[in-house]
Amino acid sequence: MKLRQLLECTIDLSDPITELSAVISTVLASHPDKQVDILHALDEQIGLALAVLETVNTEEEAEV
């Protein structure tokens, strides 16, 4: 048997920034020694997502 700590979240999609911030804060609080690593990994994932969206937006603007 493997012991796992799980966090289940219900996120109100009408307020995503507040909701996601609360989840991130909760996860960070449970890993005080890994907060910097977690935030760097999130920063990388957010950067990748932004790059994709910006590329799509640029391509759509070029078509207009």
Short mmCIF file of N, CA, C and O in Angstrom, two decimals:
data_model
loop_
_atom_site.label_atom_id
_atom_site.label_comp_id
_atom_site.label_asym_id
_atom_site.label_seq_id
_atom_site.Cartn_x
_atom_site.Cartn_y
_atom_site.Cartn_z
N MET A 1 0.83 -1.17 0.00
CA MET A 1 0.00 0.00 0.00
C MET A 1 0.89 1.25 0.00
O MET A 1 1.91 1.30 0.67
N LYS A 2 0.46 2.23 -0.76
CA LYS A 2 1.19 3.49 -0.82
C LYS A 2 0.35 4.56 -0.14
O LYS A 2 -0.83 4.75 -0.45
N LEU A 3 0.94 5.28 0.80
CA LEU A 3 0.27 6.35 1.49
C LEU A 3 0.36 7.62 0.64
O LEU A 3 1.45 8.00 0.20
N ARG A 4 -0.80 8.22 0.38
CA ARG A 4 -0.82 9.43 -0.42
C ARG A 4 -1.67 10.49 0.28
O ARG A 4 -2.67 10.17 0.91
N GLN A 5 -1.24 11.72 0.14
CA GLN A 5 -2.05 12.84 0.60
C GLN A 5 -2.70 13.46 -0.63
O GLN A 5 -2.01 13.82 -1.58
N LEU A 6 -4.02 13.54 -0.60
CA LEU A 6 -4.73 14.08 -1.74
C LEU A 6 -5.50 15.34 -1.35
O LEU A 6 -6.00 15.45 -0.23
N LEU A 7 -5.60 16.24 -2.29
CA LEU A 7 -6.39 17.43 -2.12
C LEU A 7 -7.42 17.44 -3.24
O LEU A 7 -7.04 17.42 -4.42
N GLU A 8 -8.68 17.41 -2.89
CA GLU A 8 -9.73 17.50 -3.90
C GLU A 8 -10.26 18.91 -3.91
O GLU A 8 -10.51 19.49 -2.85
N CYS A 9 -10.41 19.47 -5.10
CA CYS A 9 -10.85 20.85 -5.22
C CYS A 9 -12.07 20.94 -6.12
O CYS A 9 -12.14 20.27 -7.15
N THR A 10 -12.96 21.79 -5.72
CA THR A 10 -14.06 22.19 -6.58
C THR A 10 -13.81 23.65 -6.90
O THR A 10 -13.72 24.48 -6.00
N ILE A 11 -13.66 23.94 -8.18
CA ILE A 11 -13.27 25.28 -8.60
C ILE A 11 -14.45 25.96 -9.29
O ILE A 11 -15.02 25.42 -10.24
N ASP A 12 -14.78 27.15 -8.80
CA ASP A 12 -15.82 27.97 -9.41
C ASP A 12 -15.21 28.64 -10.64
O ASP A 12 -14.38 29.54 -10.53
N LEU A 13 -15.60 28.18 -11.81
CA LEU A 13 -15.01 28.68 -13.05
C LEU A 13 -15.39 30.12 -13.36
O LEU A 13 -14.79 30.73 -14.25
N SER A 14 -16.32 30.69 -12.62
CA SER A 14 -16.66 32.10 -12.82
C SER A 14 -15.64 33.03 -12.16
O SER A 14 -15.65 34.23 -12.40
N ASP A 15 -14.76 32.46 -11.33
CA ASP A 15 -13.73 33.26 -10.64
C ASP A 15 -12.40 32.48 -10.65
O ASP A 15 -11.86 32.13 -9.61
N PRO A 16 -11.86 32.22 -11.84
CA PRO A 16 -10.71 31.33 -11.94
C PRO A 16 -9.44 31.82 -11.26
O PRO A 16 -8.70 31.03 -10.69
N ILE A 17 -9.18 33.11 -11.28
CA ILE A 17 -7.93 33.61 -10.71
C ILE A 17 -7.91 33.39 -9.20
O ILE A 17 -6.94 32.87 -8.64
N THR A 18 -8.98 33.77 -8.54
CA THR A 18 -9.06 33.59 -7.09
C THR A 18 -9.01 32.11 -6.73
O THR A 18 -8.31 31.71 -5.79
N GLU A 19 -9.75 31.31 -7.48
CA GLU A 19 -9.82 29.88 -7.18
C GLU A 19 -8.46 29.20 -7.38
O GLU A 19 -8.01 28.42 -6.53
N LEU A 20 -7.80 29.47 -8.50
CA LEU A 20 -6.50 28.86 -8.76
C LEU A 20 -5.45 29.36 -7.76
O LEU A 20 -4.60 28.58 -7.32
N SER A 21 -5.53 30.62 -7.41
CA SER A 21 -4.61 31.17 -6.40
C SER A 21 -4.76 30.44 -5.07
O SER A 21 -3.76 30.14 -4.40
N ALA A 22 -6.00 30.15 -4.70
CA ALA A 22 -6.24 29.44 -3.44
C ALA A 22 -5.67 28.03 -3.49
O ALA A 22 -5.07 27.56 -2.51
N VAL A 23 -5.82 27.37 -4.62
CA VAL A 23 -5.27 26.01 -4.76
C VAL A 23 -3.74 26.05 -4.68
O VAL A 23 -3.13 25.25 -3.97
N ILE A 24 -3.15 26.99 -5.40
CA ILE A 24 -1.68 27.11 -5.38
C ILE A 24 -1.19 27.39 -3.96
O ILE A 24 -0.23 26.76 -3.49
N SER A 25 -1.85 28.29 -3.26
CA SER A 25 -1.45 28.61 -1.89
C SER A 25 -1.56 27.41 -0.97
O SER A 25 -0.68 27.17 -0.13
N THR A 26 -2.60 26.62 -1.16
CA THR A 26 -2.79 25.43 -0.33
C THR A 26 -1.70 24.40 -0.59
O THR A 26 -1.13 23.82 0.34
N VAL A 27 -1.38 24.19 -1.85
CA VAL A 27 -0.32 23.23 -2.20
C VAL A 27 1.03 23.72 -1.68
O VAL A 27 1.80 22.93 -1.10
N LEU A 28 1.31 25.00 -1.86
CA LEU A 28 2.58 25.54 -1.37
C LEU A 28 2.71 25.40 0.15
O LEU A 28 3.78 25.08 0.65
N ALA A 29 1.61 25.62 0.85
CA ALA A 29 1.64 25.50 2.31
C ALA A 29 1.94 24.07 2.76
O ALA A 29 2.53 23.86 3.82
N SER A 30 1.58 23.11 1.94
CA SER A 30 1.83 21.71 2.32
C SER A 30 3.22 21.24 1.93
O SER A 30 3.63 20.13 2.28
N HIS A 31 3.96 22.07 1.19
CA HIS A 31 5.33 21.74 0.77
C HIS A 31 6.26 22.92 1.01
O HIS A 31 6.82 23.48 0.05
N PRO A 32 6.46 23.31 2.26
CA PRO A 32 7.27 24.51 2.52
C PRO A 32 8.71 24.41 2.00
O PRO A 32 9.30 25.43 1.63
N ASP A 33 9.24 23.22 1.91
CA ASP A 33 10.62 23.05 1.45
C ASP A 33 10.73 22.99 -0.07
O ASP A 33 11.85 23.01 -0.61
N LYS A 34 9.61 22.93 -0.78
CA LYS A 34 9.64 22.83 -2.25
C LYS A 34 8.91 23.97 -2.93
O LYS A 34 8.63 23.90 -4.12
N GLN A 35 8.59 25.03 -2.19
CA GLN A 35 7.80 26.12 -2.76
C GLN A 35 8.46 26.74 -3.98
O GLN A 35 7.79 26.98 -4.99
N VAL A 36 9.74 26.99 -3.91
CA VAL A 36 10.44 27.63 -5.04
C VAL A 36 10.41 26.71 -6.26
O VAL A 36 10.12 27.17 -7.38
N ASP A 37 10.67 25.42 -6.07
CA ASP A 37 10.64 24.47 -7.19
C ASP A 37 9.25 24.40 -7.82
O ASP A 37 9.11 24.38 -9.04
N ILE A 38 8.23 24.36 -6.98
CA ILE A 38 6.85 24.29 -7.48
C ILE A 38 6.53 25.54 -8.28
O ILE A 38 5.97 25.47 -9.39
N LEU A 39 6.87 26.70 -7.74
CA LEU A 39 6.57 27.95 -8.44
C LEU A 39 7.35 28.08 -9.74
O LEU A 39 6.81 28.58 -10.74
N HIS A 40 8.60 27.63 -9.77
CA HIS A 40 9.36 27.66 -11.02
C HIS A 40 8.72 26.73 -12.06
O HIS A 40 8.63 27.10 -13.25
N ALA A 41 8.29 25.56 -11.65
CA ALA A 41 7.65 24.63 -12.58
C ALA A 41 6.33 25.21 -13.11
O ALA A 41 6.03 25.10 -14.31
N LEU A 42 5.56 25.83 -12.23
CA LEU A 42 4.32 26.48 -12.68
C LEU A 42 4.62 27.62 -13.63
O LEU A 42 3.93 27.80 -14.64
N ASP A 43 5.66 28.40 -13.32
CA ASP A 43 6.05 29.51 -14.18
C ASP A 43 6.39 29.00 -15.58
O ASP A 43 6.00 29.60 -16.59
N GLU A 44 7.09 27.89 -15.64
CA GLU A 44 7.46 27.31 -16.93
C GLU A 44 6.21 26.86 -17.70
O GLU A 44 6.08 27.14 -18.90
N GLN A 45 5.30 26.19 -17.03
CA GLN A 45 4.07 25.73 -17.69
C GLN A 45 3.21 26.90 -18.15
O GLN A 45 2.64 26.87 -19.25
N ILE A 46 3.12 27.94 -17.35
CA ILE A 46 2.35 29.12 -17.73
C ILE A 46 3.01 29.81 -18.92
O ILE A 46 2.33 30.23 -19.87
N GLY A 47 4.32 29.89 -18.92
CA GLY A 47 5.05 30.48 -20.05
C GLY A 47 4.80 29.73 -21.34
O GLY A 47 4.60 30.34 -22.40
N LEU A 48 4.81 28.41 -21.27
CA LEU A 48 4.54 27.60 -22.46
C LEU A 48 3.12 27.83 -22.96
O LEU A 48 2.90 27.98 -24.17
N ALA A 49 2.16 27.86 -22.06
CA ALA A 49 0.76 28.09 -22.44
C ALA A 49 0.59 29.47 -23.07
O ALA A 49 -0.11 29.63 -24.07
N LEU A 50 1.23 30.47 -22.48
CA LEU A 50 1.16 31.82 -23.03
C LEU A 50 1.78 31.90 -24.42
O LEU A 50 1.24 32.56 -25.32
N ALA A 51 2.88 31.23 -24.61
CA ALA A 51 3.55 31.23 -25.92
C ALA A 51 2.64 30.64 -26.99
O ALA A 51 2.54 31.18 -28.11
N VAL A 52 1.95 29.56 -26.67
CA VAL A 52 1.03 28.95 -27.63
C VAL A 52 -0.11 29.91 -27.95
O VAL A 52 -0.44 30.13 -29.12
N LEU A 53 -0.71 30.50 -26.91
CA LEU A 53 -1.82 31.42 -27.13
C LEU A 53 -1.40 32.65 -27.93
O LEU A 53 -2.12 33.12 -28.82
N GLU A 54 -0.23 33.18 -27.62
CA GLU A 54 0.25 34.35 -28.34
C GLU A 54 0.55 34.02 -29.80
O GLU A 54 0.30 34.83 -30.69
N THR A 55 1.05 32.83 -30.06
CA THR A 55 1.30 32.40 -31.44
C THR A 55 0.00 32.29 -32.21
O THR A 55 -0.10 32.78 -33.34
N VAL A 56 -1.00 31.69 -31.59
CA VAL A 56 -2.31 31.56 -32.23
C VAL A 56 -2.90 32.94 -32.51
O VAL A 56 -3.42 33.20 -33.61
N ASN A 57 -2.84 33.83 -31.52
CA ASN A 57 -3.38 35.18 -31.68
C ASN A 57 -2.67 35.94 -32.79
O ASN A 57 -3.28 36.65 -33.56
N THR A 58 -1.36 35.80 -32.87
CA THR A 58 -0.58 36.46 -33.90
C THR A 58 -0.97 35.95 -35.29
O THR A 58 -1.12 36.72 -36.23
N GLU A 59 -1.14 34.63 -35.39
CA GLU A 59 -1.52 34.03 -36.67
C GLU A 59 -2.93 34.50 -37.07
O GLU A 59 -3.18 34.77 -38.25
N GLU A 60 -3.84 34.59 -36.11
CA GLU A 60 -5.20 35.04 -36.41
C GLU A 60 -5.20 36.50 -36.85
O GLU A 60 -5.94 36.87 -37.78
N GLU A 61 -4.39 37.33 -36.23
CA GLU A 61 -4.30 38.73 -36.61
C GLU A 61 -3.71 38.89 -38.01
O GLU A 61 -4.12 39.76 -38.75
N ALA A 62 -2.78 38.02 -38.38
CA ALA A 62 -2.14 38.08 -39.70
C ALA A 62 -3.15 37.71 -40.78
O ALA A 62 -3.05 38.19 -41.91
N GLU A 63 -4.13 36.88 -40.46
CA GLU A 63 -5.12 36.45 -41.43
C GLU A 63 -6.17 37.51 -41.70
O GLU A 63 -6.84 37.49 -42.72
N VAL A 64 -6.31 38.45 -40.76
CA VAL A 64 -7.38 39.47 -40.90
C VAL A 64 -6.97 40.57 -41.81
O VAL A 64 -6.19 40.91 -42.39
#
